[in-house]
Each structure stands twice: as structure tokens, then as C-alpha cells.
Amino acid sequence: MIRVLLVDDQALIRAGFRALLDSEEGVEVVGEAGDGKQGLALAERHVPDVALVDIQMPVMDGIETTRRIAANPRLAATRVVMLTNYGLDRYVFDALRAGASGFLLKDTDPVELIQAIRVAARGDALLSPAVTRTLISEYVSRPPDAVPTAALEALTNREREVVALVARGLTNEEIAAHMVISPFTAKTHVSRAMTKLGARDRAQLVVFAYESGLVVPRNSARSG
């Protein structure tokens, strides 16, 4: 059973998501909150597998809510999926940096919503190659925070290559084909890189790759 928490200040949005999720086998909505502060309290109480969190909310916004969930050891297994009306807006990369596993449009197709929840619950990032490329081009040209050199040096050359491929949106199978290794070996490299970097999921590897300079955004490459 995948336990889901809904955090959105629009009651109609929450009601629609709950109706959809309650009808899905293997998914249970464990709580609803109308602002980030209440959402954080419910997350601590119910420890959901997935929290669907709106970006813009009163009292405490979604990015701060996500940051606090990610920082709470008790919620280490909770995956946060951000909800937005606008697609790749200026908040998305901040949300990923704060610890979100990905994002969804509020008007996403019901089938895609269910699939996204299952993907997030597995610990995978909700970042398709197309979305990743757009995200990088528009919002990661000048990352505000530098990554300590020691973090990059902790990775082997193979792991650095894998992280860079993850940042380009490749799956384990695609990484395996690119590097001419087995999918299991690719998965092992990804897992080891996540452990060394303290990354919650693949989305965090994307953030690291661009902040560390492993991958250079297209905008920066053109200007250089």
C-alpha cells in the first residue's frame, strides 16, 4: 500500500486528487493539509510514502515544507512531489534543491498522476529526459550554491560519468548501453554515488551534477 499525503491550499484540488487516489487499488490517502505547516505536521504524524505538495501556499510554502521534510531523519523514506500550475516555473529547481523528487502539473492526466506516485514511491525521480533538458536550459545556468570539491573527489571517475548521464535524464538501462556495462552495474554505480553524496534520489544527483560542474548547461556552453 502506497501512503499519500495531499498538501495544497485549494480544497477543490485536494478533493479531486483524493477521489482519484481513493479509487486506485494499492494507494491510500492518509491526510490532507491546506498549508505547509499543517502538511509538515501531518507528514511527521503519518510518515507517508509520497507527499504531493503545492509550491505556493500560505503560512509555509512548498519549498520550505519540502526542505523540512528532507531534513527530518524520520521522513527519510518520504518522497516529495511538487505540484505546480505553470510547468517549469522559476521555483522548480529550488524545489529539487530542497529535496523534491520531481514535480507534476495540477492538470496532469489521471493515469500519469497514478504512475507518477508509483514512480516516486519506488524512489525514482520524476524527471524525463525532455523535462530535464528544459529544466537545465532555463533554470540551472547559474546555480547559486557551489558544491564542495571534496564531494566531487569522493566519486570515482566511473561514478562521475554515471552521475553526468543521470543528469541528462538517462535511465539505468540507457546508462548501461551508453557505457557498455550491465544494467545491474549501472544501478550499482548510481546507488554508490547517491550514498557518497547523501542524495535522497536521482533528482538530487541532477542537482549535484550541475552545481558541481560535471555537466554544463546549454545556455552557459553557448555563452562560453
Coordinates of C-alpha atoms in Angstrom, one line a residue:
M1 CA 0.0 0.0 0.0
I2 CA 1.4 3.4 -1.0
R3 CA 0.5 6.0 1.6
V4 CA 0.0 9.5 0.1
L5 CA -0.3 12.9 1.8
L6 CA -2.0 15.8 0.0
V7 CA -0.8 19.3 0.8
D8 CA -2.5 22.1 -1.2
D9 CA -4.3 25.3 -0.2
Q10 CA -7.0 24.6 -2.8
A11 CA -9.7 22.4 -1.3
L12 CA -11.0 21.6 -4.8
I13 CA -7.6 20.3 -5.9
R14 CA -7.3 18.1 -2.8
A15 CA -10.8 16.7 -3.3
G16 CA -10.1 15.8 -6.9
F17 CA -6.9 14.1 -6.1
R18 CA -8.4 12.3 -3.1
A19 CA -11.3 11.0 -5.2
L20 CA -8.9 9.7 -7.8
L21 CA -6.4 8.1 -5.4
D22 CA -9.1 6.6 -3.2
S23 CA -10.4 4.7 -6.2
E24 CA -6.9 3.3 -7.1
E25 CA -6.0 -0.1 -5.7
G26 CA -2.8 -0.1 -3.6
V27 CA -3.0 3.6 -2.9
E28 CA -4.2 5.3 0.3
V29 CA -4.6 9.0 1.2
V30 CA -3.5 9.3 4.8
G31 CA -4.2 13.0 5.2
E32 CA -4.8 16.4 3.7
A33 CA -3.4 19.8 4.6
G34 CA -4.2 23.4 3.4
D35 CA -0.8 24.9 4.1
G36 CA 2.8 23.8 4.5
K37 CA 3.0 24.0 8.3
Q38 CA 0.0 21.7 8.7
G39 CA 1.4 19.5 5.9
L40 CA 4.7 19.1 7.8
A41 CA 2.8 18.2 11.0
L42 CA 0.8 15.5 9.2
A43 CA 3.9 14.1 7.5
E44 CA 5.5 13.7 10.9
R45 CA 2.4 12.0 12.2
H46 CA 1.7 9.6 9.3
V47 CA 5.1 9.2 7.6
P48 CA 3.7 8.9 4.1
D49 CA 5.5 7.2 1.2
V50 CA 4.7 10.2 -1.1
A51 CA 3.7 13.8 -0.3
L52 CA 2.1 15.8 -3.1
V53 CA 3.0 19.3 -2.1
D54 CA 1.9 22.6 -3.8
I55 CA 4.7 25.1 -4.4
Q56 CA 2.8 28.2 -3.5
M57 CA 0.9 28.1 -0.2
P58 CA 0.1 30.3 2.8
V59 CA 1.9 30.0 6.2
M60 CA 4.7 27.9 4.8
D61 CA 5.4 27.5 1.1
G62 CA 6.0 24.1 -0.6
I63 CA 9.8 24.6 -1.0
E64 CA 10.3 25.2 2.8
T65 CA 7.9 22.3 3.6
T66 CA 10.0 20.1 1.3
R67 CA 13.2 21.3 2.8
R68 CA 12.0 20.4 6.3
I69 CA 10.7 17.0 5.3
A70 CA 14.0 16.2 3.6
A71 CA 15.9 17.3 6.7
N72 CA 13.8 15.1 9.1
P73 CA 15.5 11.7 9.6
R74 CA 12.2 10.1 10.5
L75 CA 10.9 11.1 7.0
A76 CA 13.9 9.8 5.1
A77 CA 11.7 7.5 3.0
T78 CA 9.1 10.1 2.2
R79 CA 9.3 11.3 -1.4
V80 CA 8.0 14.8 -2.1
V81 CA 6.4 15.5 -5.5
M82 CA 5.8 19.2 -6.1
L83 CA 2.5 20.4 -7.7
T84 CA 2.5 23.4 -9.9
N85 CA 0.1 25.2 -12.3
Y86 CA 2.8 26.6 -14.5
G87 CA 5.1 23.7 -15.5
L88 CA 8.8 24.6 -15.4
D89 CA 8.5 27.8 -13.4
R90 CA 11.3 29.5 -11.5
Y91 CA 10.5 27.5 -8.4
V92 CA 11.2 24.1 -9.8
F93 CA 14.9 23.9 -9.4
D94 CA 14.7 25.4 -5.9
A95 CA 12.3 22.6 -5.1
L96 CA 14.6 19.9 -6.4
R97 CA 17.5 21.5 -4.4
A98 CA 15.3 21.5 -1.3
G99 CA 14.8 17.7 -1.7
A100 CA 11.8 17.2 -4.0
S101 CA 11.9 14.0 -6.2
G102 CA 10.1 15.7 -9.1
F103 CA 7.1 17.7 -10.0
L104 CA 3.7 17.4 -11.6
L105 CA 1.3 19.8 -13.3
K106 CA -2.0 20.1 -11.3
D107 CA -4.0 19.3 -14.5
T108 CA -1.9 16.2 -15.3
D109 CA -3.7 13.2 -16.7
P110 CA -5.1 10.9 -14.0
V111 CA -3.2 7.9 -15.4
E112 CA 0.0 9.9 -15.3
L113 CA -0.7 11.0 -11.8
I114 CA -1.1 7.4 -10.6
Q115 CA 2.1 6.4 -12.5
A116 CA 4.0 9.3 -11.0
I117 CA 3.0 8.3 -7.5
R118 CA 4.2 4.8 -8.1
V119 CA 7.5 6.0 -9.6
A120 CA 8.1 8.4 -6.7
A121 CA 7.3 5.7 -4.1
R122 CA 10.0 3.5 -5.7
G123 CA 12.5 6.2 -5.1
D124 CA 12.9 7.2 -8.7
A125 CA 12.9 10.8 -9.9
L126 CA 10.1 12.3 -11.9
L127 CA 12.3 13.8 -14.5
S128 CA 12.0 12.6 -18.0
P129 CA 14.9 13.4 -20.5
A130 CA 12.8 16.1 -22.2
V131 CA 11.9 17.7 -18.9
T132 CA 15.4 17.5 -17.6
R133 CA 16.8 19.2 -20.7
T134 CA 14.3 22.0 -20.5
L135 CA 14.9 22.4 -16.7
I136 CA 18.6 22.7 -17.2
S137 CA 18.5 25.1 -20.1
E138 CA 16.1 27.5 -18.4
Y139 CA 16.8 27.3 -14.7
V140 CA 20.3 25.9 -14.0
S141 CA 22.5 28.3 -16.0
R142 CA 23.9 29.9 -12.8
P143 CA 23.4 27.7 -9.8
P144 CA 23.6 29.9 -6.7
D145 CA 25.5 27.4 -4.5
A146 CA 28.9 25.9 -5.1
V147 CA 29.5 22.2 -4.3
P148 CA 32.5 21.5 -2.0
T149 CA 35.4 20.0 -4.0
A150 CA 35.6 17.1 -1.6
A151 CA 32.1 15.9 -2.6
L152 CA 33.2 15.6 -6.2
E153 CA 36.5 14.0 -5.3
A154 CA 34.7 11.3 -3.3
L155 CA 33.4 9.9 -6.6
T156 CA 35.3 7.6 -8.8
N157 CA 35.7 8.5 -12.5
R158 CA 33.1 5.9 -13.4
E159 CA 30.7 7.3 -10.8
R160 CA 31.2 10.8 -12.1
E161 CA 30.3 9.6 -15.6
V162 CA 27.2 7.9 -14.3
V163 CA 26.0 11.0 -12.4
A164 CA 26.5 13.1 -15.5
L165 CA 24.4 10.7 -17.5
V166 CA 21.7 10.7 -14.8
A167 CA 21.7 14.5 -15.1
R168 CA 21.0 14.2 -18.8
G169 CA 17.9 12.1 -18.0
L170 CA 19.1 8.6 -18.9
T171 CA 17.6 5.5 -17.2
N172 CA 19.8 2.8 -15.8
E173 CA 19.3 0.7 -18.9
E174 CA 20.3 3.7 -21.1
I175 CA 23.3 4.4 -19.0
A176 CA 24.3 0.7 -19.3
A177 CA 24.0 0.8 -23.1
H178 CA 26.0 4.1 -23.3
M179 CA 28.8 2.8 -21.1
V180 CA 28.7 -0.8 -22.4
I181 CA 28.1 -2.3 -19.0
S182 CA 25.2 -4.3 -17.5
P183 CA 22.1 -2.6 -16.1
F184 CA 23.0 -4.1 -12.7
T185 CA 26.4 -2.5 -12.8
A186 CA 24.9 0.8 -13.8
K187 CA 22.4 0.6 -11.0
T188 CA 25.3 -0.1 -8.6
H189 CA 27.2 2.9 -9.7
V190 CA 24.2 5.1 -9.3
S191 CA 23.5 3.7 -5.8
R192 CA 27.1 4.2 -4.7
A193 CA 27.1 7.8 -6.0
M194 CA 23.9 8.5 -4.1
T195 CA 25.3 7.1 -0.9
K196 CA 28.6 9.0 -1.2
L197 CA 26.7 12.3 -1.9
G198 CA 23.9 11.7 0.6
A199 CA 21.4 12.1 -2.2
R200 CA 17.8 11.1 -1.4
D201 CA 17.1 10.0 -5.0
R202 CA 18.1 10.6 -8.6
A203 CA 16.8 14.1 -8.6
Q204 CA 19.4 15.1 -6.1
L205 CA 22.1 13.7 -8.5
V206 CA 20.8 16.0 -11.2
V207 CA 21.2 19.0 -8.8
F208 CA 24.7 17.9 -7.8
A209 CA 25.8 17.3 -11.4
Y210 CA 25.0 20.9 -12.4
E211 CA 26.2 22.6 -9.2
S212 CA 29.5 20.7 -9.3
G213 CA 30.1 21.4 -13.0
L214 CA 30.1 17.8 -14.0
V215 CA 27.5 18.9 -16.6
V216 CA 27.4 22.4 -18.2
P217 CA 24.0 23.8 -19.0
R218 CA 23.5 24.5 -22.7
N219 CA 22.9 28.2 -22.1
S220 CA 26.3 28.5 -20.4
A221 CA 28.0 26.4 -23.1
R222 CA 26.7 28.7 -25.8
S223 CA 27.7 31.9 -23.9
G224 CA 31.2 30.5 -23.3

